[in-house]
Amino acid sequence: MTTTVIKGGTIVTADLTYKADVRIEGGVIVEIGPDLSGDTVLDATGCYVMPGGIDPHVHLEMPFMGTYSADDFESGTRAGLAGGTTMVVDFCLPGPDQSLLEALQMWDNKSGRATADYSFHMAITGWNERIFDEMKTVVQDKGINTFKHFMAYKGALMVNDDEMFASFQRCAELGALPLVHAENGDVVASMTAKLLAEGNNGPEAHAYSRPPEVEGEATNRAIMLADMAGVPLYVVHTSCEQAHEAIRRARQKGMRVYGEPLIQHLTLDESEYSNPDWDHAARRVMSPPFRNKQHQDSLWAGLQSGSLSVVATDHCAFTTEQKRFGLDSFAKIPNGTGGLEDRMPMLWTYGVATGRLTMNEFVAVTSTNIAKILNVYPKKGAVLVGADADLVVWDPKRTKTISAKTQQSSIDYNVFEGKEVTGLPRYTLTRGHVAIEEGTIKTREGHGKFVRREPFTAVNKALSTWKDLVAPRKVERSGIPATGV
Ligand code: DUC
Ligand code: ZN
Ligand code: ZN
Ligand code: ZN
């Protein structure tokens, strides 16, 4: 078997920084130590050797708002690899009346072209006995241990509290982790209708229709319901202080609640929506929308203190032409932005290079914490003997100006256009295959494999007391009490 050695670099993991070479055989790490040799040698002098990034939140070729997100599993995973991300987790969205397993079959078919490894979260978009039964098959046979709940997108993907609570309890039984898109969908629908009735139909009104309070309310509600169900909770795209505050409080009380800020919310703010160019603003329409600097500071502080756990992209890219479906109403602009290629270089530039995050914290929030929370550690997210050789040889001196002209994503713009980043992959390896070499793309279509994720053994012990209260309270009575006096 041919061996590859990464030589002369400094290994950076979530908890250690040390000089060593890495030897790879058959797609896995087989040795870590000094002076290793192999058939192929990759020079890592002056570089950091880190676990490849994991993006826990992407939407590739997703049917949404009357169209499909523009990057598919090939271009999306290629964009990821170009920026040092070696695994993505996509969302399987069953259509109305479609079974979970039928939807999963569709996602299996689409993902065959992936150039890097991937997994799925399953969305729960309604509730009935079939879904209850299928959840068990999804967890035990299909290797998917996370279920996503949309508290927004009323009339489409949104679930109500009764449905969500039922699903959370089912997750608790199965050892699965529920995820929530936390925005109060009823309030968003009502504010949207009011804004449109007042003639406020431009892309800036998208942000007015879903203020931080809408997210804070839903995050608090989801946390309470998760506690009542006795299940951990993962809050996707945490964008504001109100949501972060709810997560901090829950964690302080002892709940496993994980918050996921996006690189867009950390580095771009709401002023983008006041740009007079309609296209500029519409290209940045996503949910939740960009916030102001105070919210950004809160998110950075959460990453530093550990109250927020991971950084994702919610990569859901639409072309300008697709964004223009909403020329007469912001409510028809497909929600979503790209970011898969830029997450790691942007977080390094705005996080590590500014001193906000250590290199080890960078690895934790882009890879290792995600692998642990989603239960694929140490196969992924680790530089350890036996782990998959999903690695990035990171050159902290390599620079570029982000531009749509040179990106891998198939859309015609980039929300980070013009940003100078320092810190880029010299090599990205996906299970030992060198997919990126000094900026040259050597990805292989179909190389990516589905990664099974087994159920969790840890559950949250409910802090709420409702279960204890309900049963003992039942009082036997001998007759109907007399009324009146
Ligand atoms: N938000 C987006 O902006 N796009 C996809 C789905 C979502 O919740
Ligand atoms: Zn969402
Ligand atoms: Zn999303
Ligand atoms: Zn291969």
Coordinates of C-alpha atoms and ligand atoms in Angstrom, one line a residue:
M1 CA 0.0 0.0 0.0
T2 CA 1.4 3.4 -0.9
T3 CA 2.0 5.8 2.0
T4 CA 1.8 9.6 2.2
V5 CA 3.8 11.5 4.8
I6 CA 3.0 15.1 5.8
K7 CA 6.5 16.3 6.8
G8 CA 7.9 19.2 8.8
G9 CA 4.7 20.8 10.1
T10 CA 3.3 21.6 13.5
I11 CA 0.2 19.6 14.5
V12 CA -2.6 21.7 15.9
T13 CA -5.5 20.0 17.6
A14 CA -8.3 21.2 19.8
D15 CA -6.0 20.8 22.8
L16 CA -2.3 20.4 21.7
T17 CA 0.3 22.1 19.5
Y18 CA 3.4 20.1 18.7
K19 CA 5.9 19.3 15.9
A20 CA 5.5 15.9 14.3
D21 CA 5.1 14.2 10.9
V22 CA 1.9 12.3 10.0
R23 CA 1.9 9.0 8.0
I24 CA -1.2 8.0 6.1
E25 CA -2.1 4.6 4.6
G26 CA -5.4 3.5 3.1
G27 CA -7.0 6.8 3.9
V28 CA -6.3 6.7 7.7
I29 CA -3.6 8.1 9.9
V30 CA -1.3 5.2 10.8
E31 CA 1.6 7.0 12.6
I32 CA 2.4 10.3 14.2
G33 CA 6.0 11.1 15.1
P34 CA 9.4 12.5 14.1
D35 CA 11.3 11.8 10.9
L36 CA 8.7 9.6 9.1
S37 CA 9.1 8.6 5.5
G38 CA 6.7 7.5 2.8
D39 CA 6.2 7.2 -1.0
T40 CA 4.7 10.6 -1.3
V41 CA 5.9 13.5 0.8
L42 CA 3.9 16.6 1.4
D43 CA 6.0 19.5 2.7
A44 CA 4.4 21.2 5.6
T45 CA 7.3 23.4 6.6
G46 CA 5.9 26.6 8.1
C47 CA 2.4 25.2 8.2
Y48 CA -0.1 23.8 10.8
V49 CA -1.5 20.3 10.3
M50 CA -5.1 20.4 11.6
P51 CA -8.2 18.2 11.4
G52 CA -10.1 19.1 8.3
G53 CA -13.0 21.4 8.9
I54 CA -16.5 20.0 9.4
D55 CA -19.4 22.2 8.3
P56 CA -22.4 20.9 10.3
H57 CA -25.0 23.0 8.4
V58 CA -25.2 23.1 4.6
H59 CA -28.1 23.0 2.0
L60 CA -26.9 21.5 -1.3
E61 CA -29.3 21.3 -4.2
M62 CA -32.2 21.9 -1.7
P63 CA -35.7 22.4 -3.0
F64 CA -36.7 25.7 -1.3
M65 CA -38.9 28.7 -1.9
G66 CA -39.9 27.6 -5.4
T67 CA -36.4 26.8 -6.6
Y68 CA -33.3 24.7 -5.8
S69 CA -30.1 26.0 -4.0
A70 CA -27.5 26.3 -6.7
D71 CA -24.5 24.4 -5.3
D72 CA -24.9 20.6 -5.5
F73 CA -22.9 17.9 -3.7
E74 CA -20.1 18.2 -6.2
S75 CA -19.6 22.0 -6.3
G76 CA -20.5 22.3 -2.6
T77 CA -18.0 19.8 -1.3
R78 CA -15.4 21.1 -3.8
A79 CA -15.8 24.6 -2.4
G80 CA -15.5 23.1 1.1
L81 CA -12.2 21.3 0.3
A82 CA -10.8 24.5 -1.4
G83 CA -11.2 26.2 2.0
G84 CA -10.1 23.3 4.2
T85 CA -13.5 21.7 5.0
T86 CA -13.4 17.9 4.5
M87 CA -16.9 17.0 5.7
V88 CA -20.4 18.6 5.4
V89 CA -23.7 17.7 7.0
D90 CA -26.7 18.4 4.8
F91 CA -30.4 18.5 5.7
C92 CA -32.8 15.9 4.3
L93 CA -36.1 17.7 3.9
P94 CA -39.2 15.4 3.3
G95 CA -41.7 17.1 1.0
P96 CA -45.4 17.4 2.1
D97 CA -46.7 13.9 2.6
Q98 CA -43.4 12.3 1.7
S99 CA -42.1 9.7 4.1
L100 CA -38.7 10.2 5.8
L101 CA -37.3 7.2 4.0
E102 CA -38.4 8.3 0.6
A103 CA -36.8 11.6 1.1
L104 CA -33.6 9.9 2.3
Q105 CA -33.5 7.9 -0.9
M106 CA -33.6 11.2 -2.9
W107 CA -30.8 12.6 -0.8
D108 CA -28.7 9.4 -1.3
N109 CA -29.1 9.8 -5.0
K110 CA -28.1 13.5 -5.0
S111 CA -25.0 13.0 -2.8
G112 CA -23.4 10.4 -5.1
R113 CA -21.2 13.1 -6.7
A114 CA -19.8 14.4 -3.4
T115 CA -16.0 15.0 -3.5
A116 CA -15.7 14.9 0.3
D117 CA -17.5 12.9 3.1
Y118 CA -20.9 13.9 4.2
S119 CA -23.7 13.1 6.5
F120 CA -27.4 14.1 6.9
H121 CA -29.7 15.6 9.5
M122 CA -33.3 14.5 9.0
A123 CA -36.0 17.3 9.1
I124 CA -39.3 16.7 10.9
T125 CA -41.8 18.9 9.1
G126 CA -45.0 17.4 10.4
W127 CA -46.2 14.8 12.9
N128 CA -48.0 11.5 12.6
E129 CA -47.6 7.8 13.5
R130 CA -45.6 7.0 10.4
I131 CA -43.0 9.7 11.2
F132 CA -42.9 8.4 14.8
D133 CA -42.1 4.9 13.5
E134 CA -39.7 6.0 10.7
M135 CA -37.6 8.0 13.2
K136 CA -36.4 4.7 14.7
T137 CA -35.4 3.3 11.3
V138 CA -33.6 6.6 10.5
V139 CA -31.6 6.3 13.7
Q140 CA -30.9 2.6 13.9
D141 CA -30.7 1.5 10.3
K142 CA -29.7 4.7 8.4
G143 CA -27.1 6.1 10.8
I144 CA -28.7 9.5 11.3
N145 CA -28.9 10.7 14.9
T146 CA -30.0 14.3 14.5
F147 CA -33.5 15.7 13.7
K148 CA -34.1 19.3 12.5
H149 CA -37.2 21.3 13.4
F150 CA -38.1 24.6 11.7
M151 CA -39.9 26.9 14.1
A152 CA -40.3 29.4 11.1
Y153 CA -41.4 29.1 7.5
K154 CA -45.1 29.0 8.4
G155 CA -47.2 27.0 5.9
A156 CA -44.1 25.3 4.6
L157 CA -41.5 23.7 6.8
M158 CA -42.7 25.0 10.2
V159 CA -43.8 22.6 13.0
N160 CA -46.0 23.7 15.9
D161 CA -45.1 23.2 19.6
D162 CA -47.2 20.1 20.0
E163 CA -45.4 18.5 17.0
M164 CA -42.0 19.6 18.1
F165 CA -42.6 18.4 21.7
A166 CA -43.7 15.0 20.5
S167 CA -40.6 14.7 18.2
F168 CA -38.3 15.9 21.0
Q169 CA -39.6 13.1 23.3
R170 CA -39.1 10.6 20.5
C171 CA -35.5 11.9 20.1
A172 CA -35.0 11.3 23.8
E173 CA -36.2 7.7 23.5
L174 CA -34.0 7.0 20.5
G175 CA -30.8 8.7 21.7
A176 CA -31.1 11.3 19.0
L177 CA -30.3 15.0 19.1
P178 CA -33.0 17.6 18.1
L179 CA -31.9 20.7 16.1
V180 CA -34.0 23.8 15.9
H181 CA -34.2 26.7 13.5
A182 CA -35.3 29.1 16.2
E183 CA -37.5 32.0 15.0
N184 CA -41.1 32.5 15.9
G185 CA -42.7 31.8 12.6
D186 CA -46.2 33.2 13.5
V187 CA -44.7 36.5 14.4
V188 CA -42.5 36.6 11.3
A189 CA -45.6 35.9 9.2
S190 CA -47.5 38.7 10.9
M191 CA -44.7 41.2 10.6
T192 CA -44.1 40.3 7.0
A193 CA -47.8 40.9 6.1
K194 CA -47.7 44.2 7.9
L195 CA -44.5 45.4 6.2
L196 CA -45.8 44.4 2.7
A197 CA -49.2 46.1 3.4
E198 CA -47.3 49.3 4.2
G199 CA -45.4 49.1 0.9
N200 CA -42.2 48.0 2.6
N201 CA -41.2 45.4 0.0
G202 CA -37.5 45.8 -0.5
P203 CA -34.8 43.4 0.8
E204 CA -34.1 45.6 3.9
A205 CA -37.6 44.8 5.1
H206 CA -36.6 41.1 5.3
A207 CA -34.4 42.0 8.3
Y208 CA -37.2 44.1 9.9
S209 CA -39.6 41.2 9.6
R210 CA -37.4 38.9 11.9
P211 CA -35.7 41.0 14.6
P212 CA -33.6 39.4 17.4
E213 CA -36.6 39.2 19.7
V214 CA -38.2 36.7 17.4
E215 CA -35.1 34.5 17.6
G216 CA -34.7 35.0 21.3
E217 CA -38.3 33.9 22.0
A218 CA -38.1 30.8 19.9
T219 CA -34.7 29.8 21.4
N220 CA -36.1 30.1 24.9
R221 CA -39.2 28.1 24.0
A222 CA -37.2 25.3 22.3
I223 CA -34.9 25.1 25.3
M224 CA -37.8 24.7 27.7
L225 CA -39.5 22.1 25.5
A226 CA -36.2 20.2 25.2
D227 CA -35.8 20.3 29.0
M228 CA -39.3 19.0 29.5
A229 CA -38.6 16.2 27.0
G230 CA -35.3 15.4 28.8
V231 CA -33.2 15.7 25.6
P232 CA -30.1 17.8 24.6
L233 CA -30.7 20.6 22.1
Y234 CA -28.7 22.1 19.2
V235 CA -29.7 25.6 18.1
V236 CA -28.6 26.2 14.5
H237 CA -27.5 29.7 13.2
T238 CA -27.5 31.5 16.6
S239 CA -27.2 35.1 15.4
C240 CA -28.1 37.4 18.3
E241 CA -27.5 38.1 22.0
Q242 CA -31.1 37.2 23.0
A243 CA -30.7 33.6 21.7
H244 CA -27.1 33.4 23.0
E245 CA -28.3 34.5 26.4
A246 CA -30.9 31.7 26.5
I247 CA -28.3 29.2 25.6
R248 CA -25.8 30.5 28.2
R249 CA -28.5 30.3 30.9
A250 CA -29.5 26.8 30.0
R251 CA -25.9 25.6 30.0
Q252 CA -25.3 27.2 33.3
K253 CA -28.2 25.3 34.7
G254 CA -26.7 22.1 33.5
M255 CA -28.4 21.4 30.2
R256 CA -26.5 20.2 27.1
V257 CA -27.5 23.0 24.7
Y258 CA -25.3 23.8 21.8
G259 CA -25.2 27.1 19.9
E260 CA -24.0 27.4 16.3
P261 CA -23.0 30.9 15.1
L262 CA -22.4 31.3 11.3
I263 CA -19.3 32.9 9.8
Q264 CA -21.6 35.4 8.1
H265 CA -23.1 36.6 11.3
L266 CA -19.7 36.9 12.9
T267 CA -18.2 39.0 10.1
L268 CA -21.0 40.8 8.2
D269 CA -23.6 43.2 9.7
E270 CA -27.0 44.6 9.0
S271 CA -25.6 47.7 7.2
E272 CA -25.4 45.4 4.1
Y273 CA -29.2 45.7 3.8
S274 CA -29.2 49.5 3.4
N275 CA -27.0 49.2 0.3
P276 CA -29.0 51.1 -2.4
D277 CA -28.2 48.3 -4.9
W278 CA -31.1 45.9 -4.8
D279 CA -29.0 42.9 -5.9
H280 CA -26.4 43.6 -3.2
A281 CA -29.0 43.6 -0.4
A282 CA -31.0 40.7 -1.8
R283 CA -27.9 38.5 -2.2
R284 CA -27.5 38.8 1.6
V285 CA -31.1 37.9 2.5
M286 CA -30.9 34.9 4.7
S287 CA -32.7 33.8 7.9
P288 CA -31.8 34.9 10.5
P289 CA -30.7 38.1 8.9
F290 CA -27.4 39.9 9.6
R291 CA -27.4 41.8 12.9
N292 CA -25.6 44.8 14.4
K293 CA -22.1 45.0 16.0
Q294 CA -23.4 44.3 19.5
H295 CA -24.8 41.0 18.4
Q296 CA -21.5 40.2 16.6
D297 CA -19.5 40.9 19.8
S298 CA -21.8 38.6 21.7
L299 CA -21.2 35.8 19.3
W300 CA -17.4 36.2 19.4
A301 CA -17.6 36.3 23.2
G302 CA -19.6 33.1 23.2
L303 CA -16.9 31.3 21.1
Q304 CA -14.2 32.6 23.5
S305 CA -16.0 31.5 26.6
G306 CA -17.4 28.2 25.2
S307 CA -21.0 29.2 25.6
L308 CA -21.3 28.8 21.8
S309 CA -19.8 25.6 20.5
V310 CA -19.3 25.6 16.7
V311 CA -19.1 27.8 13.6
A312 CA -21.0 26.8 10.5
T313 CA -22.2 28.4 7.2
D314 CA -25.8 27.4 6.5
H315 CA -24.4 27.4 2.9
C316 CA -27.5 27.8 0.8
A317 CA -26.4 29.6 -2.3
F318 CA -28.7 31.2 -4.8
T319 CA -27.8 33.0 -8.0
T320 CA -28.7 36.7 -8.6
E321 CA -31.3 35.5 -11.1
Q322 CA -32.9 33.3 -8.4
K323 CA -32.8 36.2 -5.9
R324 CA -34.7 38.3 -8.4
F325 CA -37.8 36.1 -7.9
G326 CA -38.4 38.6 -5.1
L327 CA -38.1 41.8 -7.0
D328 CA -41.7 42.8 -6.1
S329 CA -41.6 41.3 -2.5
F330 CA -38.8 40.5 -0.1
A331 CA -40.9 37.5 1.0
K332 CA -40.2 35.8 -2.3
I333 CA -36.4 36.3 -2.3
P334 CA -34.9 32.8 -1.7
N335 CA -33.3 32.9 1.7
G336 CA -29.7 31.9 1.9
T337 CA -26.0 32.8 1.4
G338 CA -22.9 30.9 0.5
G339 CA -19.8 30.5 2.7
L340 CA -18.5 26.9 2.5
E341 CA -15.2 27.9 0.9
D342 CA -14.7 30.9 3.1
R343 CA -15.6 29.8 6.6
M344 CA -12.1 28.6 7.7
P345 CA -10.0 31.5 6.1
M346 CA -12.5 34.1 7.3
L347 CA -12.6 32.7 10.9
W348 CA -8.8 32.4 10.9
T349 CA -8.4 36.0 9.6
Y350 CA -11.0 37.6 11.9
G351 CA -10.6 35.2 14.8
V352 CA -7.1 33.8 15.1
A353 CA -5.1 36.6 13.4
T354 CA -6.9 39.3 15.6
G355 CA -6.2 37.4 18.8
R356 CA -9.9 36.6 19.5
L357 CA -9.4 32.8 19.3
T358 CA -6.4 30.6 19.8
M359 CA -5.4 28.2 17.1
N360 CA -6.7 25.3 19.3
E361 CA -10.0 27.1 19.8
F362 CA -10.2 27.5 16.0
V363 CA -9.8 23.7 15.5
A364 CA -12.4 23.1 18.2
V365 CA -15.1 25.3 16.7
T366 CA -14.5 24.4 13.1
S367 CA -14.0 20.6 13.6
T368 CA -13.5 18.8 16.9
N369 CA -16.5 20.1 18.8
I370 CA -18.7 19.4 15.8
A371 CA -17.4 15.8 15.5
K372 CA -18.1 15.3 19.2
I373 CA -21.5 16.9 19.3
L374 CA -22.6 14.9 16.1
N375 CA -21.0 11.7 17.4
V376 CA -18.3 11.1 14.7
Y377 CA -15.3 11.7 16.9
P378 CA -12.5 10.5 16.6
K379 CA -13.1 9.1 13.1
K380 CA -13.5 12.8 12.1
G381 CA -12.2 15.9 13.9
A382 CA -9.0 14.4 15.2
V383 CA -5.3 14.0 14.3
L384 CA -4.9 10.6 16.0
V385 CA -3.7 7.1 14.8
G386 CA -6.8 5.4 13.4
A387 CA -8.7 8.6 12.5
D388 CA -9.6 9.3 8.9
A389 CA -6.9 11.3 7.1
D390 CA -9.2 14.3 6.6
L391 CA -6.5 16.9 7.2
V392 CA -5.7 20.4 6.2
V393 CA -2.1 21.6 5.9
W394 CA -2.7 25.2 6.8
D395 CA -0.4 27.9 5.6
P396 CA -0.8 30.9 7.9
K397 CA 1.0 33.2 5.5
R398 CA -0.9 32.4 2.3
T399 CA -3.2 35.2 1.3
K400 CA -5.9 36.0 -1.2
T401 CA -8.7 38.4 -1.9
I402 CA -12.1 36.6 -1.9
S403 CA -13.8 37.0 -5.2
A404 CA -16.6 35.3 -7.1
K405 CA -14.3 35.2 -10.1
T406 CA -12.1 32.6 -8.5
Q407 CA -14.5 30.7 -6.1
Q408 CA -15.6 27.1 -6.5
S409 CA -19.3 27.8 -5.7
S410 CA -21.4 27.9 -8.8
I411 CA -23.1 31.3 -8.0
D412 CA -22.2 34.6 -9.6
Y413 CA -21.2 36.6 -6.5
N414 CA -19.7 36.2 -3.0
V415 CA -21.0 37.9 0.1
F416 CA -17.4 38.2 1.3
E417 CA -16.3 39.8 -2.0
G418 CA -13.1 41.9 -1.6
K419 CA -12.2 40.6 1.9
E420 CA -8.5 39.9 2.2
V421 CA -7.8 36.7 4.0
T422 CA -4.6 35.4 5.5
G423 CA -4.4 31.7 6.3
L424 CA -5.4 29.2 3.6
P425 CA -4.8 25.5 2.9
R426 CA -1.5 24.5 1.3
Y427 CA -3.0 21.0 1.0
T428 CA -6.4 19.6 1.9
L429 CA -6.7 15.8 2.2
T430 CA -9.9 13.8 2.1
R431 CA -9.3 10.3 3.5
G432 CA -5.7 10.6 2.3
H433 CA -6.5 11.9 -1.2
V434 CA -4.8 15.2 -1.8
A435 CA -7.8 17.2 -3.2
I436 CA -6.2 20.7 -2.9
E437 CA -2.6 21.4 -3.6
E438 CA -1.3 24.9 -3.5
G439 CA -4.6 26.3 -4.8
T440 CA -4.9 23.7 -7.5
I441 CA -8.1 21.6 -7.5
K442 CA -7.6 17.9 -7.6
T443 CA -10.9 16.8 -6.3
R444 CA -12.5 13.5 -7.4
E445 CA -16.2 13.4 -8.1
G446 CA -17.8 10.6 -6.1
H447 CA -14.9 10.2 -3.7
G448 CA -17.1 11.4 -0.8
K449 CA -18.8 8.7 1.3
F450 CA -21.8 8.9 3.7
V451 CA -20.7 8.9 7.3
R452 CA -22.9 7.0 9.7
R453 CA -23.6 8.6 13.1
E454 CA -24.7 6.3 15.9
P455 CA -27.2 7.2 18.6
F456 CA -25.9 9.0 21.7
T457 CA -25.6 7.4 25.1
A458 CA -25.8 10.7 27.0
V459 CA -29.2 12.2 27.6
N460 CA -30.2 15.2 29.5
K461 CA -31.8 14.6 32.9
A462 CA -34.8 16.9 32.8
L463 CA -34.4 19.9 35.1
S464 CA -38.1 20.7 34.9
T465 CA -40.3 18.9 37.3
W466 CA -43.5 18.3 35.3
K467 CA -43.0 14.6 35.0
D468 CA -42.7 14.2 38.8
L469 CA -45.7 16.4 39.4
V470 CA -48.2 14.8 37.0
A471 CA -48.3 11.3 38.3
P472 CA -48.3 11.7 42.1
R473 CA -51.0 14.4 41.9
K474 CA -53.7 12.0 40.8
V475 CA -56.1 12.0 43.8
E476 CA -58.7 9.2 44.3
R477 CA -62.0 10.7 45.3
S478 CA -65.0 8.8 46.7
G479 CA -67.7 11.0 45.4
I480 CA -68.7 14.2 43.8
P481 CA -68.0 17.0 46.2
A482 CA -71.0 18.9 47.5
T483 CA -71.4 22.3 45.9
G484 CA -72.5 25.4 47.6
V485 CA -73.0 25.8 51.4
Ligands
DUC1 N1 -32.2 30.0 6.3 C1 -31.6 30.4 5.1 O1 -31.2 31.6 5.0 N2 -31.6 29.5 4.1 C2 -31.9 28.2 4.3 C3 -32.8 27.9 5.4 C4 -32.7 28.8 6.5 O2 -33.2 28.6 7.5
ZN2 ZN -32.5 27.7 9.3
ZN3 ZN -30.1 26.0 7.3
ZN4 ZN -11.4 7.9 -3.3

